[in-house]
Amino acid sequence: MASTEARPGSAAAVVRSVFSQSSPANRQLTLGLAAFLVVIIVISLPSFLAWSLGVDLEIPLRAASRWSAGGQPYVASSFTLISGPDLPFLYPPWLLPLLAPIAGLPRIVVMAPWLILEAAVAIWTCRRLAVPWPAVPLLLLWPPFTEGLITGNVQVIQLAAFVAIFFVPGRSWELRPRLLEEPDMCSATPARGRSRVLGRDVLDGLLAAGVGAFKYTQLLPLAWMLRPRPRAAILGTVALAAVVVAMLPFTGIGLYRDWLDQLARAADPNWAPAGGPLAFLVGRPVATAAAVVAVAAMFFVRGRDAGAWVGIALLVAAPSVHGYGMLFLLPTLLVLRHDLAITLAIVIARYTLLGWWVSIAVAAAALALSARFPELRAQVHRESQTDRNAASSAAGPALVDR
């Protein structure tokens, strides 16, 4: 009787070898894809270097200068522009009194420390995500990171806060999740222990609030934290509200109406710098429904992939996606098998609206299917999960998989 197994030289065996993560063929495929990604990065780099350095910091600084001089920070006519430092200011009014003292300083005094800080924070983020040192420069040159670093966009800092909430350092390429369950604290807990727990709640709450402090659609991590860490979520919300209230004597209420009007103008899909809304591809009703489903499903996500899923929900729920916004897909890419992740990174690096949303959809589908098909995950995650399961079996029911 003929054997049903594929012969070593058959097409099925070759395909199986190419897609087996432990095979030399797959390693060659992955290296080839990485080389192609490098080519894409090199080709795209000159266009990014032509952008105005620190322009995304210059925009709020100019708005603060106008406001401190008695002018209007939210200029409606700025929507006629498609690039440059006079683009519309879209951040909340409470930021203006904080920026006004430095808005008149020489730009080199303000820009240089900010850009250096962002570069340092970006490196820290890469290492927190278990990216090995040799790969850090390549990741920082990936267009979503490059755009954020060159323009000085606050998204780089917010990504670091997001990563600090959901992940801890692991060995190379092993993305390790933090356990975010509410710590037990009762009257028998020592004072030092209660102080440590409260300090952790304060820090996590502030980090979650920081992710969305300037962009309200990025407050989803704070909302998600209500279920596993209600104390942290409440403390973060109170801290953000306290900043708004503290700045009210300077900003007044009317400026918040101007801000909301500005956000409504920015949502116009005909404005070129608006980014890439999902509504462009599927229509507003479908995009709205997708956002509602993503946010609702997010609240039920727990365990090791929580950070990846919250990042996906944050992208789907955003009214528009910019290149640097795709940084929130990084945790998912680092969980998936390397050949697939690099392929998606290449598609994202091409900076097309369709490419961004296809990458988000494929990454989300692969992450969801990885529970049924573990080979969709990077091998290091499959091995670490096997190790944890073995430890759990050896230790008995007290150990549970997180």
CSV table of C-alpha atoms in Angstrom, one decimal:
chain,number,residue,atom,x,y,z
A,1,MET,CA,0.0,0.0,0.0
A,2,ALA,CA,1.4,3.4,-1.0
A,3,SER,CA,2.5,5.6,1.9
A,4,THR,CA,0.2,8.6,2.6
A,5,GLU,CA,3.2,10.6,4.0
A,6,ALA,CA,4.8,13.1,1.8
A,7,ARG,CA,8.2,11.9,0.3
A,8,PRO,CA,11.2,14.0,1.3
A,9,GLY,CA,11.5,15.4,-2.2
A,10,SER,CA,7.8,16.1,-2.8
A,11,ALA,CA,6.3,19.5,-3.2
A,12,ALA,CA,4.3,19.1,0.1
A,13,ALA,CA,7.5,18.2,1.9
A,14,VAL,CA,9.3,21.3,0.5
A,15,VAL,CA,6.4,23.6,1.5
A,16,ARG,CA,6.3,22.0,5.0
A,17,SER,CA,10.0,22.6,5.3
A,18,VAL,CA,9.7,26.2,4.2
A,19,PHE,CA,7.0,27.0,6.8
A,20,SER,CA,8.4,25.0,9.7
A,21,GLN,CA,9.9,27.6,12.0
A,22,SER,CA,12.7,25.3,13.1
A,23,SER,CA,13.9,24.5,9.5
A,24,PRO,CA,16.9,26.1,7.7
A,25,ALA,CA,14.6,26.9,4.8
A,26,ASN,CA,12.3,29.0,7.0
A,27,ARG,CA,15.2,30.8,8.5
A,28,GLN,CA,16.4,31.6,5.0
A,29,LEU,CA,12.9,32.8,4.1
A,30,THR,CA,12.8,35.0,7.2
A,31,LEU,CA,16.2,36.5,6.5
A,32,GLY,CA,15.2,37.1,2.9
A,33,LEU,CA,12.1,39.0,4.1
A,34,ALA,CA,14.1,40.9,6.6
A,35,ALA,CA,16.6,41.9,3.8
A,36,PHE,CA,13.6,43.1,1.7
A,37,LEU,CA,12.3,45.1,4.6
A,38,VAL,CA,15.7,46.8,4.9
A,39,VAL,CA,15.5,47.7,1.2
A,40,ILE,CA,12.0,49.2,1.7
A,41,ILE,CA,13.4,51.2,4.7
A,42,VAL,CA,16.3,52.5,2.7
A,43,ILE,CA,14.1,53.5,-0.2
A,44,SER,CA,11.6,55.4,2.1
A,45,LEU,CA,14.2,57.0,4.4
A,46,PRO,CA,15.0,60.1,2.2
A,47,SER,CA,11.3,61.1,2.1
A,48,PHE,CA,11.1,61.0,5.9
A,49,LEU,CA,14.4,63.0,6.2
A,50,ALA,CA,12.8,65.7,4.1
A,51,TRP,CA,10.2,66.4,6.7
A,52,SER,CA,10.5,69.3,9.1
A,53,LEU,CA,12.4,68.1,12.2
A,54,GLY,CA,10.1,68.3,15.2
A,55,VAL,CA,7.2,69.6,13.3
A,56,ASP,CA,4.7,67.9,15.6
A,57,LEU,CA,6.1,69.7,18.6
A,58,GLU,CA,6.3,73.0,16.7
A,59,ILE,CA,2.5,72.9,16.0
A,60,PRO,CA,1.5,73.0,19.7
A,61,LEU,CA,4.2,75.5,20.5
A,62,ARG,CA,2.8,77.9,17.9
A,63,ALA,CA,-0.7,77.3,19.2
A,64,ALA,CA,0.5,78.1,22.8
A,65,SER,CA,2.2,81.3,21.5
A,66,ARG,CA,-1.0,82.4,19.8
A,67,TRP,CA,-3.1,81.6,22.9
A,68,SER,CA,-0.7,83.4,25.3
A,69,ALA,CA,-0.8,86.5,23.1
A,70,GLY,CA,-4.6,86.5,23.3
A,71,GLY,CA,-5.2,84.8,20.0
A,72,GLN,CA,-7.1,81.7,18.9
A,73,PRO,CA,-5.1,78.4,19.2
A,74,TYR,CA,-7.7,76.5,17.2
A,75,VAL,CA,-7.5,78.2,13.8
A,76,ALA,CA,-10.1,76.9,11.4
A,77,SER,CA,-8.4,78.3,8.4
A,78,SER,CA,-5.4,76.1,9.0
A,79,PHE,CA,-7.3,73.2,7.5
A,80,THR,CA,-6.4,74.6,4.1
A,81,LEU,CA,-2.9,73.4,4.7
A,82,ILE,CA,-1.6,69.9,4.1
A,83,SER,CA,1.8,70.1,5.7
A,84,GLY,CA,4.1,72.3,7.8
A,85,PRO,CA,4.2,73.8,11.3
A,86,ASP,CA,1.0,75.8,10.7
A,87,LEU,CA,-1.2,72.7,10.5
A,88,PRO,CA,-4.2,72.6,12.9
A,89,PHE,CA,-3.6,72.2,16.6
A,90,LEU,CA,-5.7,69.3,17.8
A,91,TYR,CA,-4.6,68.6,21.4
A,92,PRO,CA,-6.8,69.5,24.4
A,93,PRO,CA,-6.7,73.1,25.8
A,94,TRP,CA,-5.2,72.1,29.2
A,95,LEU,CA,-1.9,71.6,27.4
A,96,LEU,CA,-1.7,75.3,26.4
A,97,PRO,CA,-0.8,76.8,29.8
A,98,LEU,CA,1.9,74.1,30.2
A,99,LEU,CA,3.5,74.9,26.9
A,100,ALA,CA,3.2,78.7,27.1
A,101,PRO,CA,6.3,79.2,29.3
A,102,ILE,CA,8.6,77.4,26.8
A,103,ALA,CA,6.9,78.5,23.6
A,104,GLY,CA,9.0,81.7,23.4
A,105,LEU,CA,12.4,80.0,24.0
A,106,PRO,CA,14.9,79.4,21.2
A,107,ARG,CA,13.7,76.3,19.3
A,108,ILE,CA,17.0,74.5,19.7
A,109,VAL,CA,16.6,74.7,23.5
A,110,VAL,CA,13.2,73.1,23.3
A,111,MET,CA,13.6,70.8,20.3
A,112,ALA,CA,16.9,69.1,21.1
A,113,PRO,CA,16.0,67.8,24.5
A,114,TRP,CA,12.6,66.6,23.3
A,115,LEU,CA,14.0,64.7,20.3
A,116,ILE,CA,16.8,63.2,22.4
A,117,LEU,CA,14.2,62.1,25.0
A,118,GLU,CA,12.0,60.5,22.3
A,119,ALA,CA,15.0,58.6,20.9
A,120,ALA,CA,15.9,57.3,24.3
A,121,VAL,CA,12.3,56.4,25.1
A,122,ALA,CA,12.0,54.6,21.7
A,123,ILE,CA,15.1,52.5,22.5
A,124,TRP,CA,13.7,51.7,26.0
A,125,THR,CA,10.4,50.6,24.3
A,126,CYS,CA,12.2,48.3,21.9
A,127,ARG,CA,14.1,46.6,24.8
A,128,ARG,CA,11.0,46.3,26.9
A,129,LEU,CA,9.4,44.5,23.9
A,130,ALA,CA,12.4,42.0,24.0
A,131,VAL,CA,13.8,43.3,20.8
A,132,PRO,CA,17.5,42.3,20.8
A,133,TRP,CA,20.1,45.1,20.5
A,134,PRO,CA,21.2,44.3,16.9
A,135,ALA,CA,17.6,44.6,15.7
A,136,VAL,CA,16.8,47.8,17.6
A,137,PRO,CA,18.3,50.2,14.9
A,138,LEU,CA,16.3,48.4,12.2
A,139,LEU,CA,13.1,48.7,14.2
A,140,LEU,CA,13.7,52.4,14.9
A,141,LEU,CA,14.2,53.0,11.1
A,142,TRP,CA,10.9,51.2,10.3
A,143,PRO,CA,8.7,54.0,8.9
A,144,PRO,CA,6.1,54.2,11.7
A,145,PHE,CA,8.9,54.7,14.2
A,146,THR,CA,10.9,57.0,11.9
A,147,GLU,CA,7.9,59.2,11.3
A,148,GLY,CA,7.3,59.6,15.0
A,149,LEU,CA,10.9,60.3,15.8
A,150,ILE,CA,11.6,62.8,13.1
A,151,THR,CA,8.4,64.8,13.6
A,152,GLY,CA,8.7,64.6,17.4
A,153,ASN,CA,5.2,63.2,17.7
A,154,VAL,CA,4.1,62.4,21.3
A,155,GLN,CA,2.9,59.0,20.1
A,156,VAL,CA,6.4,57.6,20.7
A,157,ILE,CA,6.1,58.5,24.4
A,158,GLN,CA,2.5,57.2,24.6
A,159,LEU,CA,3.6,53.9,23.0
A,160,ALA,CA,6.2,53.6,25.8
A,161,ALA,CA,3.5,54.1,28.4
A,162,PHE,CA,1.4,51.5,26.7
A,163,VAL,CA,4.2,49.0,26.6
A,164,ALA,CA,5.1,49.6,30.3
A,165,ILE,CA,1.5,48.7,31.3
A,166,PHE,CA,1.2,45.5,29.4
A,167,PHE,CA,4.7,44.0,29.1
A,168,VAL,CA,7.9,43.2,31.1
A,169,PRO,CA,11.4,42.5,29.6
A,170,GLY,CA,12.0,38.9,28.4
A,171,ARG,CA,14.7,37.1,26.5
A,172,SER,CA,15.3,38.0,22.9
A,173,TRP,CA,12.1,38.1,20.9
A,174,GLU,CA,10.0,36.7,23.8
A,175,LEU,CA,7.3,39.2,24.5
A,176,ARG,CA,6.4,38.7,28.1
A,177,PRO,CA,3.0,40.0,29.4
A,178,ARG,CA,2.5,41.6,32.8
A,179,LEU,CA,-0.1,40.1,35.1
A,180,LEU,CA,-2.5,43.0,35.7
A,181,GLU,CA,-5.0,41.3,38.0
A,182,GLU,CA,-6.0,43.4,41.1
A,183,PRO,CA,-3.6,42.6,44.0
A,184,ASP,CA,-5.3,41.3,47.1
A,185,MET,CA,-5.2,43.8,50.0
A,186,CYS,CA,-6.9,43.3,53.3
A,187,SER,CA,-6.4,44.3,56.9
A,188,ALA,CA,-3.8,41.5,57.4
A,189,THR,CA,-1.6,42.9,54.6
A,190,PRO,CA,1.5,44.6,56.0
A,191,ALA,CA,1.7,48.4,55.7
A,192,ARG,CA,4.7,48.1,53.4
A,193,GLY,CA,2.7,45.7,51.1
A,194,ARG,CA,-0.3,48.0,51.0
A,195,SER,CA,2.0,50.9,50.1
A,196,ARG,CA,3.6,48.9,47.4
A,197,VAL,CA,0.2,47.9,45.9
A,198,LEU,CA,-1.1,51.5,46.0
A,199,GLY,CA,2.1,52.7,44.4
A,200,ARG,CA,1.7,50.2,41.6
A,201,ASP,CA,-2.0,51.3,41.1
A,202,VAL,CA,-0.9,55.0,40.9
A,203,LEU,CA,1.8,54.2,38.4
A,204,ASP,CA,-0.3,52.0,36.2
A,205,GLY,CA,-3.2,54.5,36.3
A,206,LEU,CA,-1.0,57.4,35.3
A,207,LEU,CA,0.5,55.3,32.5
A,208,ALA,CA,-2.9,54.4,31.2
A,209,ALA,CA,-4.1,58.0,31.4
A,210,GLY,CA,-0.9,59.1,29.6
A,211,VAL,CA,-1.6,56.9,26.6
A,212,GLY,CA,-4.7,58.9,25.9
A,213,ALA,CA,-4.0,62.2,27.5
A,214,PHE,CA,-3.6,64.1,24.3
A,215,LYS,CA,-5.7,61.9,22.0
A,216,TYR,CA,-9.0,60.9,23.6
A,217,THR,CA,-9.5,57.8,21.3
A,218,GLN,CA,-6.4,56.3,23.0
A,219,LEU,CA,-8.0,56.2,26.4
A,220,LEU,CA,-9.0,52.6,25.8
A,221,PRO,CA,-6.2,51.1,27.9
A,222,LEU,CA,-7.6,53.2,30.8
A,223,ALA,CA,-11.1,51.9,30.1
A,224,TRP,CA,-9.9,48.3,29.8
A,225,MET,CA,-8.1,48.5,33.1
A,226,LEU,CA,-11.4,49.0,34.9
A,227,ARG,CA,-12.0,45.3,34.9
A,228,PRO,CA,-8.7,43.8,36.1
A,229,ARG,CA,-7.4,46.9,38.0
A,230,PRO,CA,-10.3,49.2,39.0
A,231,ARG,CA,-8.3,51.1,41.6
A,232,ALA,CA,-5.6,51.9,39.0
A,233,ALA,CA,-8.2,52.9,36.4
A,234,ILE,CA,-10.0,55.2,38.9
A,235,LEU,CA,-6.7,56.8,40.0
A,236,GLY,CA,-5.7,57.5,36.4
A,237,THR,CA,-9.0,59.0,35.6
A,238,VAL,CA,-8.9,61.2,38.7
A,239,ALA,CA,-5.4,62.4,37.8
A,240,LEU,CA,-6.4,63.3,34.3
A,241,ALA,CA,-9.5,65.1,35.5
A,242,ALA,CA,-7.4,66.9,38.1
A,243,VAL,CA,-5.1,68.3,35.4
A,244,VAL,CA,-8.1,69.5,33.4
A,245,VAL,CA,-9.7,71.2,36.4
A,246,ALA,CA,-6.4,72.7,37.5
A,247,MET,CA,-6.0,74.4,34.1
A,248,LEU,CA,-9.6,75.6,33.9
A,249,PRO,CA,-8.8,79.0,35.5
A,250,PHE,CA,-6.4,79.6,32.6
A,251,THR,CA,-8.3,78.0,29.7
A,252,GLY,CA,-11.9,78.5,30.6
A,253,ILE,CA,-14.8,76.4,29.3
A,254,GLY,CA,-15.1,78.1,25.9
A,255,LEU,CA,-11.8,76.8,24.7
A,256,TYR,CA,-13.0,73.3,25.1
A,257,ARG,CA,-15.9,74.1,22.7
A,258,ASP,CA,-13.4,75.4,20.2
A,259,TRP,CA,-11.3,72.2,20.6
A,260,LEU,CA,-14.4,70.0,19.9
A,261,ASP,CA,-15.2,72.1,16.8
A,262,GLN,CA,-11.6,71.6,15.7
A,263,LEU,CA,-11.8,67.9,16.1
A,264,ALA,CA,-15.0,67.8,14.1
A,265,ARG,CA,-13.2,69.6,11.3
A,266,ALA,CA,-10.3,67.2,11.5
A,267,ALA,CA,-12.7,64.3,11.0
A,268,ASP,CA,-13.4,65.5,7.5
A,269,PRO,CA,-12.1,62.7,5.2
A,270,ASN,CA,-11.5,65.2,2.5
A,271,TRP,CA,-8.7,66.8,4.5
A,272,ALA,CA,-5.5,65.1,3.3
A,273,PRO,CA,-3.6,65.0,6.6
A,274,ALA,CA,-6.5,63.3,8.4
A,275,GLY,CA,-4.8,60.0,7.9
A,276,GLY,CA,-6.4,56.7,6.9
A,277,PRO,CA,-9.8,56.1,8.4
A,278,LEU,CA,-11.3,52.7,8.0
A,279,ALA,CA,-14.4,54.4,6.6
A,280,PHE,CA,-12.5,55.2,3.4
A,281,LEU,CA,-12.5,51.4,2.6
A,282,VAL,CA,-15.7,50.1,4.0
A,283,GLY,CA,-17.9,53.1,4.6
A,284,ARG,CA,-18.8,54.9,7.8
A,285,PRO,CA,-21.6,52.6,9.0
A,286,VAL,CA,-19.4,49.5,8.8
A,287,ALA,CA,-16.4,51.3,10.3
A,288,THR,CA,-18.5,52.5,13.2
A,289,ALA,CA,-19.9,49.0,13.8
A,290,ALA,CA,-16.3,47.5,13.6
A,291,ALA,CA,-15.2,50.1,16.2
A,292,VAL,CA,-18.1,49.2,18.6
A,293,VAL,CA,-17.4,45.5,18.3
A,294,ALA,CA,-13.6,46.0,18.8
A,295,VAL,CA,-14.1,48.1,21.9
A,296,ALA,CA,-16.8,45.8,23.4
A,297,ALA,CA,-14.7,42.7,22.7
A,298,MET,CA,-11.7,44.4,24.3
A,299,PHE,CA,-13.3,44.4,27.7
A,300,PHE,CA,-13.4,40.5,27.7
A,301,VAL,CA,-9.8,40.1,26.8
A,302,ARG,CA,-7.5,38.7,29.5
A,303,GLY,CA,-4.3,36.8,29.7
A,304,ARG,CA,-1.0,36.9,27.8
A,305,ASP,CA,-2.4,38.5,24.6
A,306,ALA,CA,-4.3,41.3,26.4
A,307,GLY,CA,-1.8,44.0,25.4
A,308,ALA,CA,-1.9,42.9,21.7
A,309,TRP,CA,-5.7,42.9,21.6
A,310,VAL,CA,-6.0,46.3,23.3
A,311,GLY,CA,-3.6,47.7,20.7
A,312,ILE,CA,-5.7,46.3,17.9
A,313,ALA,CA,-8.9,47.7,19.4
A,314,LEU,CA,-7.2,51.1,19.8
A,315,LEU,CA,-6.4,51.1,16.0
A,316,VAL,CA,-9.8,49.9,14.9
A,317,ALA,CA,-11.7,52.4,17.2
A,318,ALA,CA,-9.5,55.4,16.1
A,319,PRO,CA,-11.4,57.8,13.8
A,320,SER,CA,-8.3,57.8,11.7
A,321,VAL,CA,-4.9,56.1,11.5
A,322,HIS,CA,-1.6,57.7,10.8
A,323,GLY,CA,1.7,55.9,10.1
A,324,TYR,CA,3.0,56.3,13.7
A,325,GLY,CA,-0.3,55.0,15.0
A,326,MET,CA,0.6,51.6,13.5
A,327,LEU,CA,3.2,51.3,16.3
A,328,PHE,CA,0.3,50.0,18.5
A,329,LEU,CA,0.3,46.9,16.2
A,330,LEU,CA,3.9,46.1,17.3
A,331,PRO,CA,3.0,43.8,20.2
A,332,THR,CA,0.9,41.7,17.9
A,333,LEU,CA,3.6,41.5,15.3
A,334,LEU,CA,6.1,40.4,17.9
A,335,VAL,CA,3.8,37.6,19.0
A,336,LEU,CA,3.2,36.2,15.5
A,337,ARG,CA,5.7,34.0,13.7
A,338,HIS,CA,8.6,36.0,12.3
A,339,ASP,CA,8.0,35.4,8.6
A,340,LEU,CA,4.4,36.6,8.8
A,341,ALA,CA,5.3,39.5,11.1
A,342,ILE,CA,8.0,40.7,8.7
A,343,THR,CA,5.7,40.4,5.8
A,344,LEU,CA,3.1,42.6,7.5
A,345,ALA,CA,5.9,45.0,8.5
A,346,ILE,CA,6.8,45.3,4.8
A,347,VAL,CA,3.2,46.0,3.9
A,348,ILE,CA,2.9,48.6,6.6
A,349,ALA,CA,6.2,50.3,5.5
A,350,ARG,CA,4.8,50.9,2.1
A,351,TYR,CA,2.5,53.5,3.7
A,352,THR,CA,-0.8,52.9,1.9
A,353,LEU,CA,-4.2,53.0,3.5
A,354,LEU,CA,-5.2,49.6,2.1
A,355,GLY,CA,-1.9,48.1,3.3
A,356,TRP,CA,-2.4,49.4,6.8
A,357,TRP,CA,-5.9,48.0,7.2
A,358,VAL,CA,-5.1,44.7,5.6
A,359,SER,CA,-2.2,44.3,8.0
A,360,ILE,CA,-4.4,45.1,11.0
A,361,ALA,CA,-7.0,42.6,9.7
A,362,VAL,CA,-4.5,39.8,9.0
A,363,ALA,CA,-2.6,40.4,12.3
A,364,ALA,CA,-5.9,40.2,14.3
A,365,ALA,CA,-7.0,37.1,12.4
A,366,ALA,CA,-3.7,35.4,13.0
A,367,LEU,CA,-3.7,36.2,16.6
A,368,ALA,CA,-7.2,34.9,17.1
A,369,LEU,CA,-6.4,31.7,15.2
A,370,SER,CA,-3.2,31.1,17.1
A,371,ALA,CA,-5.2,29.6,19.9
A,372,ARG,CA,-6.2,26.9,17.5
A,373,PHE,CA,-3.1,26.9,15.4
A,374,PRO,CA,-0.1,27.5,17.6
A,375,GLU,CA,2.3,27.5,14.6
A,376,LEU,CA,1.0,31.0,13.9
A,377,ARG,CA,2.9,32.2,16.9
A,378,ALA,CA,6.6,32.9,17.0
A,379,GLN,CA,8.4,29.7,18.1
A,380,VAL,CA,9.9,31.3,21.2
A,381,HIS,CA,6.3,32.0,22.4
A,382,ARG,CA,5.2,28.4,21.7
A,383,GLU,CA,8.2,27.1,23.6
A,384,SER,CA,7.8,29.4,26.5
A,385,GLN,CA,4.1,28.4,26.7
A,386,THR,CA,5.0,24.7,26.7
A,387,ASP,CA,7.5,25.3,29.5
A,388,ARG,CA,4.9,27.1,31.6
A,389,ASN,CA,2.4,24.3,31.0
A,390,ALA,CA,4.9,21.7,32.1
A,391,ALA,CA,5.7,23.7,35.2
A,392,SER,CA,2.0,24.0,35.9
A,393,SER,CA,1.5,20.3,35.6
A,394,ALA,CA,4.5,19.6,37.8
A,395,ALA,CA,3.4,22.0,40.5
A,396,GLY,CA,-0.2,21.1,40.6
A,397,PRO,CA,-3.4,23.3,40.3
A,398,ALA,CA,-2.0,26.2,42.2
A,399,LEU,CA,-0.2,27.5,39.1
A,400,VAL,CA,-2.3,28.8,36.3
A,401,ASP,CA,-1.5,30.0,32.8
A,402,ARG,CA,-1.6,33.8,32.4
